[in-house]
Amino acid sequence: MSGPFAMGVDTPQEGERVGRRTGWRLRLHSTVTIGNVDRFVADPQHTAALSGEIELPGITRRIPFRNGTFQLFVPSRGAGLRLMTYEAEFEHAGARHRFAGEKRVRDDFGFDLMPDTTTLHSRLYRNGDAVEGGGVLRIGLAGLARMIASMRAREAASPDEAARAMAVFGLLFGRNLREAYLSRPQAWAEAARRRAVPSEAGWER
């Protein structure tokens, strides 16, 4: 994933605007590792390990990170909003940094499934919770396919077990997308049908 990013800003949107103007970008190269797929599915946060490398604006080398976390379809306070979160810590130039990003999965008007699942609203923190940068990263279809292919089931005992784990992950992913993007249109259609049918007391409103 990569996208416009700027240091010295507080929000992803501001970082995206500045990054587009200056050409600054941040790139995230990551691998998601699921320890035990049954525990992953049962966990309401659907937490997996995240590792890889990050490229910061103005830094020519990739900086490795480990012990990061990835969470899939985490419930949030927003109505109908679920989050896919990425967090990773690394050290650079004698300081501790934390990258945090979220994909916001919600059925709004129009076809927004692809933008929602491929857009990462991101912030960079320094030495704790001090925001030092922000931006919006995106991943294309080819990159999304590579990311899915990079996922690993760490505790799989055989290739068949690994294949089963990835199949279970696919079912979980598909079910959550269906609930997020298909349930609301069905509810809208049902509400419209009820309004169109007269009740004993008159038209429903």
Coordinates of C-alpha atoms in Angstrom, one line a residue:
M1 CA 0.0 0.0 0.0
S2 CA 1.2 3.5 -0.7
G3 CA -0.2 7.0 -0.9
P4 CA 0.3 10.7 -0.3
F5 CA 1.7 11.4 3.2
A6 CA 3.2 14.4 4.9
M7 CA 5.0 15.0 8.2
G8 CA 4.0 17.8 10.5
V9 CA 0.2 17.4 9.9
D10 CA -2.5 16.1 12.3
T11 CA -5.0 14.3 10.1
P12 CA -4.9 11.8 7.2
Q13 CA -6.9 14.2 5.0
E14 CA -4.5 17.1 5.5
G15 CA -1.5 14.8 4.9
E16 CA -3.0 13.6 1.7
R17 CA -3.5 17.1 0.4
V18 CA 0.1 18.1 1.3
G19 CA 1.5 14.9 0.0
R20 CA -0.2 15.3 -3.4
R21 CA 1.2 18.8 -3.6
T22 CA 4.8 17.9 -2.6
G23 CA 5.0 14.4 -4.0
W24 CA 5.7 12.9 -0.6
R25 CA 4.5 9.3 -0.2
L26 CA 4.5 6.6 2.4
R27 CA 4.7 2.9 1.5
L28 CA 3.8 -0.1 3.6
H29 CA 5.0 -3.6 2.8
S30 CA 3.3 -6.0 5.1
T31 CA 2.6 -9.7 5.7
V32 CA -0.4 -10.8 7.8
T33 CA 0.2 -14.0 9.9
I34 CA -2.7 -15.9 11.5
G35 CA -1.5 -18.1 14.4
N36 CA -4.6 -20.3 14.8
V37 CA -7.4 -19.7 12.4
D38 CA -10.1 -21.1 14.7
R39 CA -9.0 -18.7 17.5
F40 CA -8.8 -15.9 14.9
V41 CA -12.4 -16.5 13.8
A42 CA -13.7 -16.8 17.4
D43 CA -12.0 -13.6 18.5
P44 CA -14.4 -10.7 18.1
Q45 CA -11.5 -8.4 17.2
H46 CA -10.1 -11.0 14.6
T47 CA -6.5 -10.1 15.5
A48 CA -3.5 -11.3 13.6
A49 CA 0.2 -10.5 13.5
L50 CA 1.6 -7.9 11.1
S51 CA 5.2 -7.7 10.0
G52 CA 7.1 -6.0 7.2
E53 CA 8.8 -2.8 6.2
I54 CA 7.8 0.9 5.9
E55 CA 9.1 3.6 3.6
L56 CA 8.8 7.1 5.1
P57 CA 8.8 10.3 3.0
G58 CA 12.4 11.5 2.4
I59 CA 14.0 8.2 3.7
T60 CA 15.6 6.2 1.0
R61 CA 15.7 2.8 2.8
R62 CA 13.0 0.5 4.1
I63 CA 12.6 0.3 7.8
P64 CA 11.6 -3.1 9.2
F65 CA 8.9 -3.5 11.8
R66 CA 7.7 -6.5 13.8
N67 CA 5.1 -7.4 16.4
G68 CA 2.5 -5.4 14.6
T69 CA -1.2 -6.2 14.7
F70 CA -3.9 -6.5 12.1
Q71 CA -7.6 -6.6 13.0
L72 CA -10.4 -7.5 10.7
F73 CA -13.9 -6.0 10.8
V74 CA -13.7 -4.6 14.3
P75 CA -17.1 -3.1 15.4
S76 CA -17.0 0.6 16.1
R77 CA -19.3 3.3 17.6
G78 CA -20.4 4.5 14.2
A79 CA -23.7 3.1 12.9
G80 CA -22.9 0.2 10.5
L81 CA -19.2 1.0 10.6
R82 CA -16.6 -1.7 10.9
L83 CA -12.8 -1.2 10.9
M84 CA -9.8 -3.0 9.5
T85 CA -6.9 -1.8 11.5
Y86 CA -3.1 -1.9 11.0
E87 CA -0.6 -1.0 13.8
A88 CA 3.2 -1.3 13.8
E89 CA 6.0 0.1 15.9
F90 CA 9.6 0.7 14.7
E91 CA 12.7 2.7 15.7
H92 CA 14.3 5.3 13.5
A93 CA 16.9 8.0 14.2
G94 CA 16.9 7.2 18.0
A95 CA 13.1 7.6 18.3
R96 CA 10.3 5.2 18.7
H97 CA 7.5 5.5 16.1
R98 CA 4.1 3.9 15.7
F99 CA 2.2 3.6 12.5
A100 CA -1.6 3.3 12.8
G101 CA -4.1 3.0 10.0
E102 CA -7.7 2.0 9.5
K103 CA -10.0 1.0 6.6
R104 CA -13.5 2.2 7.2
V105 CA -16.0 -0.4 6.0
R106 CA -19.6 0.9 5.8
D107 CA -22.3 0.8 3.2
D108 CA -22.8 4.4 2.1
F109 CA -24.6 5.5 -1.1
G110 CA -23.2 4.2 -4.3
F111 CA -20.8 1.4 -4.9
D112 CA -18.2 1.9 -2.2
L113 CA -17.0 -1.6 -1.3
M114 CA -13.7 -1.4 -3.3
P115 CA -12.8 2.1 -2.1
D116 CA -13.6 1.2 1.5
T117 CA -11.5 -2.0 1.6
T118 CA -8.5 -0.6 -0.3
T119 CA -8.2 2.8 1.4
L120 CA -6.1 3.1 4.6
H121 CA -6.5 6.4 6.6
S122 CA -3.1 6.6 8.4
R123 CA -1.2 8.5 11.1
L124 CA 2.3 8.3 12.4
Y125 CA 3.1 8.8 16.0
R126 CA 6.4 9.6 17.7
N127 CA 7.5 8.5 21.2
G128 CA 4.0 7.7 22.3
D129 CA 0.9 9.6 21.2
A130 CA 2.4 12.7 19.6
V131 CA 1.1 12.8 16.0
E132 CA 3.9 13.6 13.6
G133 CA 2.3 12.9 10.2
G134 CA -0.7 11.6 8.3
G135 CA -1.9 10.5 4.9
V136 CA -4.1 8.2 2.9
L137 CA -2.7 4.9 1.5
R138 CA -4.4 2.9 -1.2
I139 CA -3.9 -0.5 -2.7
G140 CA -4.8 -1.6 -6.2
L141 CA -6.4 -4.9 -7.2
A142 CA -3.0 -6.5 -8.0
G143 CA -1.6 -5.3 -4.7
L144 CA -4.7 -6.6 -2.9
A145 CA -4.2 -10.0 -4.5
R146 CA -0.5 -10.0 -3.4
M147 CA -1.5 -9.1 0.1
I148 CA -4.0 -11.9 0.4
A149 CA -1.5 -14.3 -1.1
S150 CA 1.1 -13.2 1.6
M151 CA -1.2 -14.2 4.4
R152 CA 0.1 -17.2 6.4
A153 CA -1.5 -19.7 8.8
R154 CA 1.4 -20.1 11.2
E155 CA 0.2 -23.2 13.1
A156 CA -1.0 -25.2 10.1
A157 CA 0.4 -28.7 10.3
S158 CA 0.2 -29.5 6.6
P159 CA -0.6 -27.9 3.2
D160 CA -4.1 -29.2 3.5
E161 CA -4.5 -27.5 6.9
A162 CA -3.1 -24.3 5.5
A163 CA -5.6 -24.4 2.7
R164 CA -8.5 -25.0 5.1
A165 CA -7.3 -22.0 7.2
M166 CA -7.3 -19.7 4.2
A167 CA -10.7 -21.0 3.1
V168 CA -12.1 -20.3 6.6
F169 CA -10.6 -16.8 6.4
G170 CA -12.2 -16.3 3.0
L171 CA -15.6 -17.3 4.4
L172 CA -15.2 -14.9 7.3
F173 CA -14.2 -12.1 5.0
G174 CA -17.0 -12.7 2.6
R175 CA -19.6 -13.0 5.4
N176 CA -18.6 -9.7 6.9
L177 CA -18.7 -7.9 3.5
R178 CA -22.1 -9.4 2.8
E179 CA -23.4 -8.2 6.2
A180 CA -21.9 -4.7 5.7
Y181 CA -23.0 -4.1 2.1
L182 CA -26.0 -6.2 1.5
S183 CA -28.1 -6.1 4.7
R184 CA -28.9 -2.4 4.5
P185 CA -30.3 -2.4 0.9
Q186 CA -32.4 -5.4 1.9
A187 CA -33.7 -3.5 4.9
W188 CA -34.4 -0.4 2.7
A189 CA -36.4 -2.6 0.3
E190 CA -38.4 -4.2 3.1
A191 CA -39.2 -0.8 4.6
A192 CA -40.4 0.4 1.2
R193 CA -42.5 -2.7 0.8
R194 CA -44.2 -2.1 4.2
R195 CA -44.9 1.5 3.3
A196 CA -46.6 0.4 0.1
V197 CA -49.0 -2.1 1.8
P198 CA -52.0 -0.6 3.6
S199 CA -52.6 -1.8 7.2
E200 CA -55.9 -2.0 9.0
A201 CA -55.4 1.4 10.5
G202 CA -54.5 2.9 7.1
W203 CA -51.2 3.5 5.3
E204 CA -48.1 2.8 7.2
R205 CA -45.7 5.8 7.5

